[in-house]
Tab-separated table of C-alpha atoms in Angstrom:
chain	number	residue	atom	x	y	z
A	124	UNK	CA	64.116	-16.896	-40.670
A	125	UNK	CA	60.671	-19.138	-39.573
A	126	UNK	CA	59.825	-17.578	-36.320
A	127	UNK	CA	59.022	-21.401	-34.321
A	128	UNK	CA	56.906	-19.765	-32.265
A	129	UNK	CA	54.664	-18.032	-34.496
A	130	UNK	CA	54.877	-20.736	-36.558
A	131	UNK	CA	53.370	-23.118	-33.159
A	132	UNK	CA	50.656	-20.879	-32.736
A	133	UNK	CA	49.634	-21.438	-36.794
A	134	UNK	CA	49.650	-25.358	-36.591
A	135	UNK	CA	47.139	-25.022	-33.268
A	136	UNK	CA	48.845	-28.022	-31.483
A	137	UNK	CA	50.138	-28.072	-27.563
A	138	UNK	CA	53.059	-30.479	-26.128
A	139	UNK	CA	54.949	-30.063	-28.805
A	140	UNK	CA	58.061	-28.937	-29.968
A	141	UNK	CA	59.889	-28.104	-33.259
A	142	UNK	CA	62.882	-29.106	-34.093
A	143	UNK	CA	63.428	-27.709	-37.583
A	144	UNK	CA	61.474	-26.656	-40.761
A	145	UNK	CA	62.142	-27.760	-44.337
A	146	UNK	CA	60.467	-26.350	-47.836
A	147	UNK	CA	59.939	-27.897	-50.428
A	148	UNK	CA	58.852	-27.718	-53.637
A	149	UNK	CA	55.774	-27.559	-55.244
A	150	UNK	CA	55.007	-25.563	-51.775
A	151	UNK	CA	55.445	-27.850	-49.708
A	152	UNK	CA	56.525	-27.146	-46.060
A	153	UNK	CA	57.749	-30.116	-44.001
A	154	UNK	CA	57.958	-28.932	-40.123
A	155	UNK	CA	59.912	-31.905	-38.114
A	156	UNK	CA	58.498	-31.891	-34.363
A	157	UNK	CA	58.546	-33.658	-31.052
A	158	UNK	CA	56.480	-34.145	-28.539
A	159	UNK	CA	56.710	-32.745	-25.217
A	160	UNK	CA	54.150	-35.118	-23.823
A	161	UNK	CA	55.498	-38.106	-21.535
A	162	UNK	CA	53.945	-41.439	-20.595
A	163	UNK	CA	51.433	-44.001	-22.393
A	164	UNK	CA	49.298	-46.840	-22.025
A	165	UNK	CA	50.424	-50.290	-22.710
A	166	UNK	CA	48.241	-51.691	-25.335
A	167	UNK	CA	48.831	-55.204	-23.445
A	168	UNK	CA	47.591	-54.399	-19.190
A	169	UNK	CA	46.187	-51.076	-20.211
A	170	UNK	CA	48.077	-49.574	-17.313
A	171	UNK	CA	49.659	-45.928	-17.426
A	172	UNK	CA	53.595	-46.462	-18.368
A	173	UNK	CA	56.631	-43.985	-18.071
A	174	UNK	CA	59.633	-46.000	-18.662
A	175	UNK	CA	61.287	-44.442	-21.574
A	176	UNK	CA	62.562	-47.305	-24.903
A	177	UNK	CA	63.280	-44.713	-27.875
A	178	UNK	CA	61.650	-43.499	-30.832
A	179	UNK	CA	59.245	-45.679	-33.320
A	180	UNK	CA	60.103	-45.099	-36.993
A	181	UNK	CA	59.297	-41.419	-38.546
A	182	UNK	CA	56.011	-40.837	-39.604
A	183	UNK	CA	54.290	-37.843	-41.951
A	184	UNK	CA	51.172	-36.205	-41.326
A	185	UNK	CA	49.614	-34.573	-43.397
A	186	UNK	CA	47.984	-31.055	-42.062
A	187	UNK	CA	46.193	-27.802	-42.329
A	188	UNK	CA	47.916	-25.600	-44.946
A	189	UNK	CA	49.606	-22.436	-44.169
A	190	UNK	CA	49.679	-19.727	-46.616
A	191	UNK	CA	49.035	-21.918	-49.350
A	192	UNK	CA	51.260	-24.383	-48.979
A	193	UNK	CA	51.099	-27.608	-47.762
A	194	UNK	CA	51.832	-28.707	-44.756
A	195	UNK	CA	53.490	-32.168	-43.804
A	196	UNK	CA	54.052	-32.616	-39.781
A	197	UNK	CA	57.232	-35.272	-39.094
A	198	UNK	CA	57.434	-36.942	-36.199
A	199	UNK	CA	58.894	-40.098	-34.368
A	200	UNK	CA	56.303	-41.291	-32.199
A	201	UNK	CA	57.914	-42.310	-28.093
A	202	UNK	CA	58.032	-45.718	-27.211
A	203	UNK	CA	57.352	-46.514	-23.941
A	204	UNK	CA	58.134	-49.809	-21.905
A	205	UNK	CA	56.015	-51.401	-19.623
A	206	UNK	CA	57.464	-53.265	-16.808
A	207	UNK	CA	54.459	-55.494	-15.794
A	208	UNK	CA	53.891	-57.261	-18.740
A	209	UNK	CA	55.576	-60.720	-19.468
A	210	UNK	CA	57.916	-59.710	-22.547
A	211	UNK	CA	58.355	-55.868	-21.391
A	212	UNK	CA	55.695	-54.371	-24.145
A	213	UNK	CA	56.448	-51.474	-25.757
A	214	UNK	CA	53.945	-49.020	-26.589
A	215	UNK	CA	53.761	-46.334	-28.966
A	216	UNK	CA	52.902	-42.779	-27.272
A	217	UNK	CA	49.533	-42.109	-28.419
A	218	UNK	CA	48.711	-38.173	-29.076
A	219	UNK	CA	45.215	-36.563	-29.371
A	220	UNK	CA	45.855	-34.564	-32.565
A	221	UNK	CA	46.521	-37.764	-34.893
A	222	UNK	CA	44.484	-41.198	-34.927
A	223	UNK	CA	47.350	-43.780	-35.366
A	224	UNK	CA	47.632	-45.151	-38.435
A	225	UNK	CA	46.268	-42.144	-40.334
A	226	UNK	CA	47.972	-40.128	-42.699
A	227	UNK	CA	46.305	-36.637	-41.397
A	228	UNK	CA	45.994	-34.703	-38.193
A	229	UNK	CA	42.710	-34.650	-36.815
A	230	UNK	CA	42.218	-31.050	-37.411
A	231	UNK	CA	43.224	-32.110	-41.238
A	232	UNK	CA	40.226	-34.824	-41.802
A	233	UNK	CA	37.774	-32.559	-40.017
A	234	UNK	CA	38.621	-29.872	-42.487
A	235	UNK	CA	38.124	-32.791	-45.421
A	236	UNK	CA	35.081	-33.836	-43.857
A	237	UNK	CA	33.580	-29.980	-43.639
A	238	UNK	CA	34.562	-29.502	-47.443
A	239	UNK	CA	32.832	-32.893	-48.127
A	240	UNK	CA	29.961	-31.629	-46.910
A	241	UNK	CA	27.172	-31.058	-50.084
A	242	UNK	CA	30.083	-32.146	-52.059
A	243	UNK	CA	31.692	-34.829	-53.545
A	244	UNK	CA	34.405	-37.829	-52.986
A	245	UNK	CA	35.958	-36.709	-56.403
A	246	UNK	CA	35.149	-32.538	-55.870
A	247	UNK	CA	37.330	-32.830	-52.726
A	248	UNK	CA	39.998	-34.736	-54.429
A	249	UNK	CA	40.564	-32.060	-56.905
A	250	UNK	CA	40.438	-29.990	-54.100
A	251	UNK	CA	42.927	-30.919	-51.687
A	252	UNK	CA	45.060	-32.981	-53.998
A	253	UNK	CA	43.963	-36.576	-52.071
A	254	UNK	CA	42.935	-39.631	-53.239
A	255	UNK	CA	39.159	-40.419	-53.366
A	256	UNK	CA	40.255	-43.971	-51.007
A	257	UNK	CA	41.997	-41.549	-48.814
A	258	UNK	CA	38.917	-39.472	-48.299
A	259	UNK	CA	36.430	-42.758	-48.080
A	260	UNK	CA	39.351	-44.026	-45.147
A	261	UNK	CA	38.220	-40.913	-43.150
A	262	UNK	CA	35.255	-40.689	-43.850
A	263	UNK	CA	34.897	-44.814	-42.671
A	264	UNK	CA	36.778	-43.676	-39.293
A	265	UNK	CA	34.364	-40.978	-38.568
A	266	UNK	CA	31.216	-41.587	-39.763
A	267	UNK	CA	29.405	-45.114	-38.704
A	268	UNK	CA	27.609	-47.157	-41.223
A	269	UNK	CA	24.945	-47.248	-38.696
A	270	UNK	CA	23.067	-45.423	-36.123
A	271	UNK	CA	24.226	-45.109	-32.983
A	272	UNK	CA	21.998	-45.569	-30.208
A	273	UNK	CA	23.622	-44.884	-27.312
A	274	UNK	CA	23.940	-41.251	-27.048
A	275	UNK	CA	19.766	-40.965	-27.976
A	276	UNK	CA	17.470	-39.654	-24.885
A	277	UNK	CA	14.243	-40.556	-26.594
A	278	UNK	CA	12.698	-40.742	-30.032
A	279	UNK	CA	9.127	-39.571	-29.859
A	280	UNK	CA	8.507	-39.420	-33.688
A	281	UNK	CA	9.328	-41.542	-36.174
A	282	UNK	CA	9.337	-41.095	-40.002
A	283	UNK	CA	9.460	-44.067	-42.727
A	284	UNK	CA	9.393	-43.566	-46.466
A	285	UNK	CA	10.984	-45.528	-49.686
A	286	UNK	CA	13.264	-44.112	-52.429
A	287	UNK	CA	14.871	-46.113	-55.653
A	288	UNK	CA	18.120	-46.498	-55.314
A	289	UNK	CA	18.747	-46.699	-59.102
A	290	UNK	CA	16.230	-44.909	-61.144
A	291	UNK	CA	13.649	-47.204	-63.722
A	292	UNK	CA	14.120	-50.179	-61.281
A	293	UNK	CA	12.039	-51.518	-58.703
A	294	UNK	CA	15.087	-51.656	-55.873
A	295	UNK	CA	13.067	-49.974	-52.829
A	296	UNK	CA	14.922	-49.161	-49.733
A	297	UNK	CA	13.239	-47.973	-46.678
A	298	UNK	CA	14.345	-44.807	-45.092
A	299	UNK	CA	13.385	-44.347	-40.817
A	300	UNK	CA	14.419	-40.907	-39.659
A	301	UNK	CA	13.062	-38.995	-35.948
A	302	UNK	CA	14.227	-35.525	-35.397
A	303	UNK	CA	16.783	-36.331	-32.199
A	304	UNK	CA	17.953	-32.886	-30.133
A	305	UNK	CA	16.305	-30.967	-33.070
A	306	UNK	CA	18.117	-32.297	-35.587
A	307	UNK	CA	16.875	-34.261	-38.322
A	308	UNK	CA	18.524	-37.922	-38.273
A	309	UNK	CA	18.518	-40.835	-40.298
A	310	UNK	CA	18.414	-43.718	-38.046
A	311	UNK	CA	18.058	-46.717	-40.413
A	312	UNK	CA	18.326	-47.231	-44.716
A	313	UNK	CA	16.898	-50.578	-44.887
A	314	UNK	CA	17.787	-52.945	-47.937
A	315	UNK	CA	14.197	-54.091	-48.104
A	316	UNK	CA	10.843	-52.268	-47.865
A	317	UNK	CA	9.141	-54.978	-46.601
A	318	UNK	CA	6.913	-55.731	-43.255
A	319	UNK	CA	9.635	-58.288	-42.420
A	320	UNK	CA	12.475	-55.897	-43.213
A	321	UNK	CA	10.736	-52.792	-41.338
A	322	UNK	CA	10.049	-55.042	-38.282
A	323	UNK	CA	13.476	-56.588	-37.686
A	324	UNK	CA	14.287	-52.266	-37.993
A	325	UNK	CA	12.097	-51.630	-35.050
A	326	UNK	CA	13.138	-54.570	-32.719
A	327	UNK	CA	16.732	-53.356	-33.234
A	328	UNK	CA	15.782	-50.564	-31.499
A	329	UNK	CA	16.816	-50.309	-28.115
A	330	UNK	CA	13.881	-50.959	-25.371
A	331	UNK	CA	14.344	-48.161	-23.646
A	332	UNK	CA	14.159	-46.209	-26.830
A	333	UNK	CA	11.207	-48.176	-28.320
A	334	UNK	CA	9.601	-47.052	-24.935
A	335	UNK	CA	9.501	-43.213	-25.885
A	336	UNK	CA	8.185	-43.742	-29.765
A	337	UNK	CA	4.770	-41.519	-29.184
A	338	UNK	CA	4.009	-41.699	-33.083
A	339	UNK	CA	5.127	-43.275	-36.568
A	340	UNK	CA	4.488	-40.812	-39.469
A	341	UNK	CA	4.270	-43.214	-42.836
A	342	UNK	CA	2.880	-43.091	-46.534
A	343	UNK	CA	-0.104	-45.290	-46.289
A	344	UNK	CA	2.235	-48.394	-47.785
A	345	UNK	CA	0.592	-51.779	-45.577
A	346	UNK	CA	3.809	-53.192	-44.986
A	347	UNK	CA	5.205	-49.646	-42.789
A	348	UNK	CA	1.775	-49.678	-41.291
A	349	UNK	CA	1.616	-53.704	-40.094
A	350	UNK	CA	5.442	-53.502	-39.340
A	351	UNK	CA	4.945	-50.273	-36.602
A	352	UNK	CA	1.553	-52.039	-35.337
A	353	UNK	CA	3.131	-55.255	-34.265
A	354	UNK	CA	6.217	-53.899	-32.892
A	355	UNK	CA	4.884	-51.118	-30.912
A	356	UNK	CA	1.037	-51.903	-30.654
A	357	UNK	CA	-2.021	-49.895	-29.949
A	358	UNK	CA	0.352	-47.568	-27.114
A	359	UNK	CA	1.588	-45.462	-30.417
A	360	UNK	CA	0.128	-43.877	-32.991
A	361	UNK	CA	0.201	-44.575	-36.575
A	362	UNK	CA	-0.353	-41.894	-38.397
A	363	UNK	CA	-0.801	-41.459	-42.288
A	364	UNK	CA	0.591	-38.721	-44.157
A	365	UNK	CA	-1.740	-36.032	-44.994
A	366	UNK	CA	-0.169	-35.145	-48.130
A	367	UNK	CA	-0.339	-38.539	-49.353
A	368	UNK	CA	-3.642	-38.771	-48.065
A	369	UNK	CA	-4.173	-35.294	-50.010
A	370	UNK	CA	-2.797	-36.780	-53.362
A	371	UNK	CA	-5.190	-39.883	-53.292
A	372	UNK	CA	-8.374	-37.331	-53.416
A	373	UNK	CA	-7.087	-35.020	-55.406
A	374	UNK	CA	-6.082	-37.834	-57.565
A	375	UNK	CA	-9.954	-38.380	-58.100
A	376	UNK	CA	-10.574	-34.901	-59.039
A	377	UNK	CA	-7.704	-34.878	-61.401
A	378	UNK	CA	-9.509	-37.976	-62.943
A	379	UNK	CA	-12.222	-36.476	-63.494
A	380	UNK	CA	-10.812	-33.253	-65.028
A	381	UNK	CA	-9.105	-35.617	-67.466
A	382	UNK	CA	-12.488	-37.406	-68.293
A	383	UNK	CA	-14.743	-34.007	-68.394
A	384	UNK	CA	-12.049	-32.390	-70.856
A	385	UNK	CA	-12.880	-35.287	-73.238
A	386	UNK	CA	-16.047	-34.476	-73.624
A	387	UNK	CA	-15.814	-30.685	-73.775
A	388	UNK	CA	-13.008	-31.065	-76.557
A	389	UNK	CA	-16.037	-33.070	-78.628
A	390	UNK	CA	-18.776	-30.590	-77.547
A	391	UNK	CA	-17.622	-27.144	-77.297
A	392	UNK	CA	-16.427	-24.742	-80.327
A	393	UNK	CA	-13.116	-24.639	-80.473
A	394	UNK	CA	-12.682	-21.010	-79.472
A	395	UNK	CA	-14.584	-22.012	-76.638
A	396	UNK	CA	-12.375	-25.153	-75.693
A	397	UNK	CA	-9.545	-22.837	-76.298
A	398	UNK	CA	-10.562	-20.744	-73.485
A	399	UNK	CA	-9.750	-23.405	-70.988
A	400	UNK	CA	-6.405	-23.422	-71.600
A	401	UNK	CA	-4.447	-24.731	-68.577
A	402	UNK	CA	-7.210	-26.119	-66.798
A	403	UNK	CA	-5.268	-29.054	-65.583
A	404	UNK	CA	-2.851	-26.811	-63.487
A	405	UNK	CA	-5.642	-24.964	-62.162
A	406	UNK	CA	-7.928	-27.183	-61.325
A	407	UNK	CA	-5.262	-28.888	-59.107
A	408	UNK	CA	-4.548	-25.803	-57.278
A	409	UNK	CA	-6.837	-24.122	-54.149
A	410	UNK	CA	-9.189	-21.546	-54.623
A	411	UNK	CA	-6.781	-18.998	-52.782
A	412	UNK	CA	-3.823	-19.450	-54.816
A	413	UNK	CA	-5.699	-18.622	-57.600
A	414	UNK	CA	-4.609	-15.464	-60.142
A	415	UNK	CA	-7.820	-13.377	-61.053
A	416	UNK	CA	-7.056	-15.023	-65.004
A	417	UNK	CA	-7.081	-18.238	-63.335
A	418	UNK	CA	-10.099	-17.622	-61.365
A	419	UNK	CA	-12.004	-16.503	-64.612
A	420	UNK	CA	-10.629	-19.903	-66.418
A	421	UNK	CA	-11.896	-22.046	-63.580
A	422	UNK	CA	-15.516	-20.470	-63.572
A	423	UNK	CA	-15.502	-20.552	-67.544
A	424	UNK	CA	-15.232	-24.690	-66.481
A	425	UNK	CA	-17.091	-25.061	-64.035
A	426	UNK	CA	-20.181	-23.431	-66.408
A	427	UNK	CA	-19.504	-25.992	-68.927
A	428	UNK	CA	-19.143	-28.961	-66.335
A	429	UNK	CA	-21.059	-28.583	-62.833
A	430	UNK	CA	-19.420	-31.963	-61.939
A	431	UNK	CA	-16.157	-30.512	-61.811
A	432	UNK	CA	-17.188	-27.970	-59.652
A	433	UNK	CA	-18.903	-30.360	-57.258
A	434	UNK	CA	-15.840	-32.561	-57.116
A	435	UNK	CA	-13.393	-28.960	-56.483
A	436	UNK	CA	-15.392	-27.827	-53.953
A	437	UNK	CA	-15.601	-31.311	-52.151
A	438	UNK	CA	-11.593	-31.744	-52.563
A	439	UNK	CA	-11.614	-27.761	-51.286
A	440	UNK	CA	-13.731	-28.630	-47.995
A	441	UNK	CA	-11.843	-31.892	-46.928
A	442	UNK	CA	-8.452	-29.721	-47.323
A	443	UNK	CA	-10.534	-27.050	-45.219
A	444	UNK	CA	-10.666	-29.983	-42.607
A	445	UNK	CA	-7.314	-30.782	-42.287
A	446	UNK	CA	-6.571	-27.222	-41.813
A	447	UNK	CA	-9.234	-26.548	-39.237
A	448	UNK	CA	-7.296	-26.503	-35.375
A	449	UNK	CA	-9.687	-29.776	-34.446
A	450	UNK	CA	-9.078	-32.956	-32.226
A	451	UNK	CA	-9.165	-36.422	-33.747
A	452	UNK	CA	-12.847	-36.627	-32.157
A	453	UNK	CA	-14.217	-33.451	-34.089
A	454	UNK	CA	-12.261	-34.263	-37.481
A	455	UNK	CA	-13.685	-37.331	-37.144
A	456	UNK	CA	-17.118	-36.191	-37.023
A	457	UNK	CA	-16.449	-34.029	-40.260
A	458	UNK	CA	-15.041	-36.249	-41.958
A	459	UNK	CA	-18.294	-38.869	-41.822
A	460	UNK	CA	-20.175	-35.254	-43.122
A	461	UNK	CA	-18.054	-34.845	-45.475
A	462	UNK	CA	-18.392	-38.313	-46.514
A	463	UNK	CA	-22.311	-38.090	-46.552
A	464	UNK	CA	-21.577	-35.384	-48.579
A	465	UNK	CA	-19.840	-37.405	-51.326
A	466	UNK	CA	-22.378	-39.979	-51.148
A	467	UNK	CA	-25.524	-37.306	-51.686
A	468	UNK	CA	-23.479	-35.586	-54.914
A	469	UNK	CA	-23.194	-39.120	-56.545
A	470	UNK	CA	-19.867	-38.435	-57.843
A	471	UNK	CA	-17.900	-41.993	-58.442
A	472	UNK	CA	-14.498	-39.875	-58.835
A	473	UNK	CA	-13.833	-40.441	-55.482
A	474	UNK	CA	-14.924	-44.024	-54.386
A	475	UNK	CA	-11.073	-45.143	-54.784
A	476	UNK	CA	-10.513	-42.692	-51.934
A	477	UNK	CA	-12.975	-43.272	-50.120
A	478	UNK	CA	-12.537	-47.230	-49.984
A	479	UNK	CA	-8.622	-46.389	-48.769
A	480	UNK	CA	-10.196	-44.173	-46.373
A	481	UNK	CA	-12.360	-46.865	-44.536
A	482	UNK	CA	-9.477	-48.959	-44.713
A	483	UNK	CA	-6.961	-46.292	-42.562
A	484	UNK	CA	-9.787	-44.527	-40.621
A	485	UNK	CA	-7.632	-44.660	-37.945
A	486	UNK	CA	-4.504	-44.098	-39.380
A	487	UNK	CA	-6.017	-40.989	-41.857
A	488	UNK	CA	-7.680	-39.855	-38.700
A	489	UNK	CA	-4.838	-39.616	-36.227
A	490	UNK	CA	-3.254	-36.703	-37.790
A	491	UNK	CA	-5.519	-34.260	-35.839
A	492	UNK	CA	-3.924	-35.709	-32.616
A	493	UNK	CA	-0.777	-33.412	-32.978
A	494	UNK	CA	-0.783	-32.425	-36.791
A	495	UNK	CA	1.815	-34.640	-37.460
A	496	UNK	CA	3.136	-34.836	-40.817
A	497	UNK	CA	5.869	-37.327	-42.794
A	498	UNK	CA	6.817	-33.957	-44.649
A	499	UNK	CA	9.858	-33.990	-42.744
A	500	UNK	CA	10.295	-37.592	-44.285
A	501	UNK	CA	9.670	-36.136	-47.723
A	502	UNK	CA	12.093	-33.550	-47.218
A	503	UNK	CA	14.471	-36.376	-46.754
A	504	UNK	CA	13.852	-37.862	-49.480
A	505	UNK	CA	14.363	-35.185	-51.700
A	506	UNK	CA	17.584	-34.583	-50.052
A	507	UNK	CA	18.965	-38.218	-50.743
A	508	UNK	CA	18.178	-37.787	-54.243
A	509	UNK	CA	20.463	-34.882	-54.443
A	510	UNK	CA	22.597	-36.490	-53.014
A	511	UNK	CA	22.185	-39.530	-55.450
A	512	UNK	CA	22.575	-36.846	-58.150
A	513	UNK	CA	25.614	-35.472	-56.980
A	514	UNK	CA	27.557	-38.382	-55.682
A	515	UNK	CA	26.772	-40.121	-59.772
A	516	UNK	CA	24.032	-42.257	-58.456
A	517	UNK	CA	25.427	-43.502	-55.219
A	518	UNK	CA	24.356	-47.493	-54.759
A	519	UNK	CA	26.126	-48.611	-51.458
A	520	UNK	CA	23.849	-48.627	-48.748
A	521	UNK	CA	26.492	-47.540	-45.996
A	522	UNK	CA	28.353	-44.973	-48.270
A	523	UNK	CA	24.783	-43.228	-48.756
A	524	UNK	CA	23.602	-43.354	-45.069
A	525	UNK	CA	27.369	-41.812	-44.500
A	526	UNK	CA	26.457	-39.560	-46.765
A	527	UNK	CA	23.142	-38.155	-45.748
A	528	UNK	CA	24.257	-37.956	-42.461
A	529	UNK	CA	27.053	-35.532	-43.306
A	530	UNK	CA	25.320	-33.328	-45.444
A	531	UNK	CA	22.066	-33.170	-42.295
A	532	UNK	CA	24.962	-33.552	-39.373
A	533	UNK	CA	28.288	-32.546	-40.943
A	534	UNK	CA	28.184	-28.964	-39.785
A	535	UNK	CA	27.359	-29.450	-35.831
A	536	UNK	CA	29.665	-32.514	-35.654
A	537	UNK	CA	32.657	-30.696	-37.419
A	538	UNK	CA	32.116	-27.697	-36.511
């Protein structure tokens, strides 16, 4: 004998009442239940009704199992009649456990969405024995394609990268993300990566929300850069990546390894060549993270080709810079030294770098305001392509912004 009460305090739903339980097989429970509730809304005037017409047709609802089994609440939703209305509407009563027209208690698609979570459409299938449609219908009712902008205080930050949606082809989109309540959030996936694209993003921002942007974090890519200048002008920041700005000089070090290694592998014994081995991973590594074999290796090079050293221990001191606890004013200043620098040691490994530099002074230069960084941006990125990976190479712009925002979101919303 099903003890009903017990059995209420297992499905974790109020105002209602059961009338009688029937199992099925393959474990299958069917519990057939009424509500206790009176009154609705009439979906014509929108005015509270209580004038009783019946019951609507039986629906199932599929909910949280119980001891393995599934579970399958039945119920004939009230019909109410409103008396205002020309035609006397009826209304359906409308309960807060079930969104009408779904096929699952609430509790039910919140437990779908948590196991969807760093998972996939056709994981959770298998799973809970439900059609991958089924699972995209919740996931459509519960997730927006698109930010929304109303519940947002303030933005202060702003991050925007690229990533290829299909790997080997050139089809950019742009990704805009700001950390809102201390969460990391993806506020826009943008088809295009362009300065028209990014632009249009940033005037469909809300005023009062444009109005507490402090700083835009981007990749030194012209069209981010001219698309955050002309919407939110010389009042916010633009500040390029360090890391990217990091990769462009090593980049000119690296070259340089590449070019010196040429001519050692013509000049030097081969025993002697030999004993360079793994140069190129060291040489692209700081002097501190150095093992004592690697320091030995990186000496051994630098005796055979002073220019490498030169160019190390330039790439070494404009790190040292960016690590130094300076303001904009004083990183400027050693940044023209370290410049002068550069131009005294004659090295040409560098020039590319330096030519970007004079071109983003003030970009390159604005990290020191607040150490900003896009890394949070990057960290994105590599989350998306998970993602990507997981879902077998997700192309649909709104199933993948659905997407990231469960797997960043999923936990604190459905909680």
């Amino acid at each position: 004998m099903i003890d009903k009460e017990q059995l209420l305090s297992l499905l974790g739903i109020s105002e209602i009442e059961i009338e009688r339980v029937v199992i099925e097989n393959p474990k299958t429970i069917k519990i057939h239940i009424k509500s206790l509730k009176d009154g609705s809304h009439c979906h014509g005037c929108g005015k509270a009704i209580n004038c009783f017409h019946g019951y609507g047709p039986e629906i199932e609802l599929r909910h949280l199992p119980i001891l393995g089994y599934k579970v399958y609440l039945v119920i004939r939703p009230k019909r109410y009649r409103c008396e205002i209305c020309e035609g006397r509407l009826t209304t359906s009563q409308v309960l807060d456990w079930y969104t009408p027209k779904s096929a699952m208690t609430t509790a039910y698609e919140q437990d779908v969405m948590r196991a969807l979570i760093n998972s996939t459409l056709q994981d959770v299938s298998l799973k809970y024995d439900l059609g991958t449609a089924a699972i995209q219908e919740v996931v459509d009712r519960l997730i927006e394609t698109k930010v929304n902008w109303t519940p947002i205080a303030a933005l202060n930050v702003i991050g925007i990268d690229e990533i290829a949606l299909k790997k080997g082809h050139r089809d950019f989109v742009a990704i805009v993300s700001a950390y809102i309540d201390g969460e990391l959030r993806v506020i826009g996936l943008l088809a295009e990566r362009t300065k028209a694209a990014v632009r249009d993003f940033f005037l469909s921002i809300p005023k009062r929300l444009r109005r507490t942007v402090k700083m835009v974090c981007s990749d030194l890519y012209l069209g981010f850069i001219a698309a955050a200048k002309s919407v939110f002008g010389p009042r916010v920041a633009i500040c390029a990546d360090r890391f990217h700005v990091a990769k462009l000089y090593r980049q000119g070090v690296d070259d340089l390894r590449k070019k010196e290694m040429k001519r050692l592998r013509q000049s030097l014994s081969k025993e002697a060549y030999d004993a360079l081995k793994n140069a190129h991973w060291i040489v692209r590594k700081s002097r501190h993270e150095l093992t004592a074999d690697e320091r030995r290796i990186l000496n051994r090079l630098f005796q055979h080709s002073p220019r490498i050293r030169e160019a190390y221990e330039l790439c070494e001191a404009l790190t040292a810079i960016y690590d130094a606890p300076v303001s904009k004013g004083q990183g400027k200043r050693k940044i023209r030294g370290w410049m002068q620098r550069v131009a005294n040691s004659q090295l040409t490994c560098f020039n590319r770098f330096l030519k970007t530099l004079n071109s983003h002074w003030e970009e390159i230069t604005n990290y020191f305001i607040d150490r900003r960084t896009s890394g949070f941006v990057e960290g994105l990125n590599n989350k998306i392509k998970v993602i990507k990976r997981r879902c077998y190479g997700i192309t649909n712009r709104d199933h993948l912004f659905q997407r990231v925002y469960l797997d960043l979101n999923g936990h604190a919303r459905f909680a």
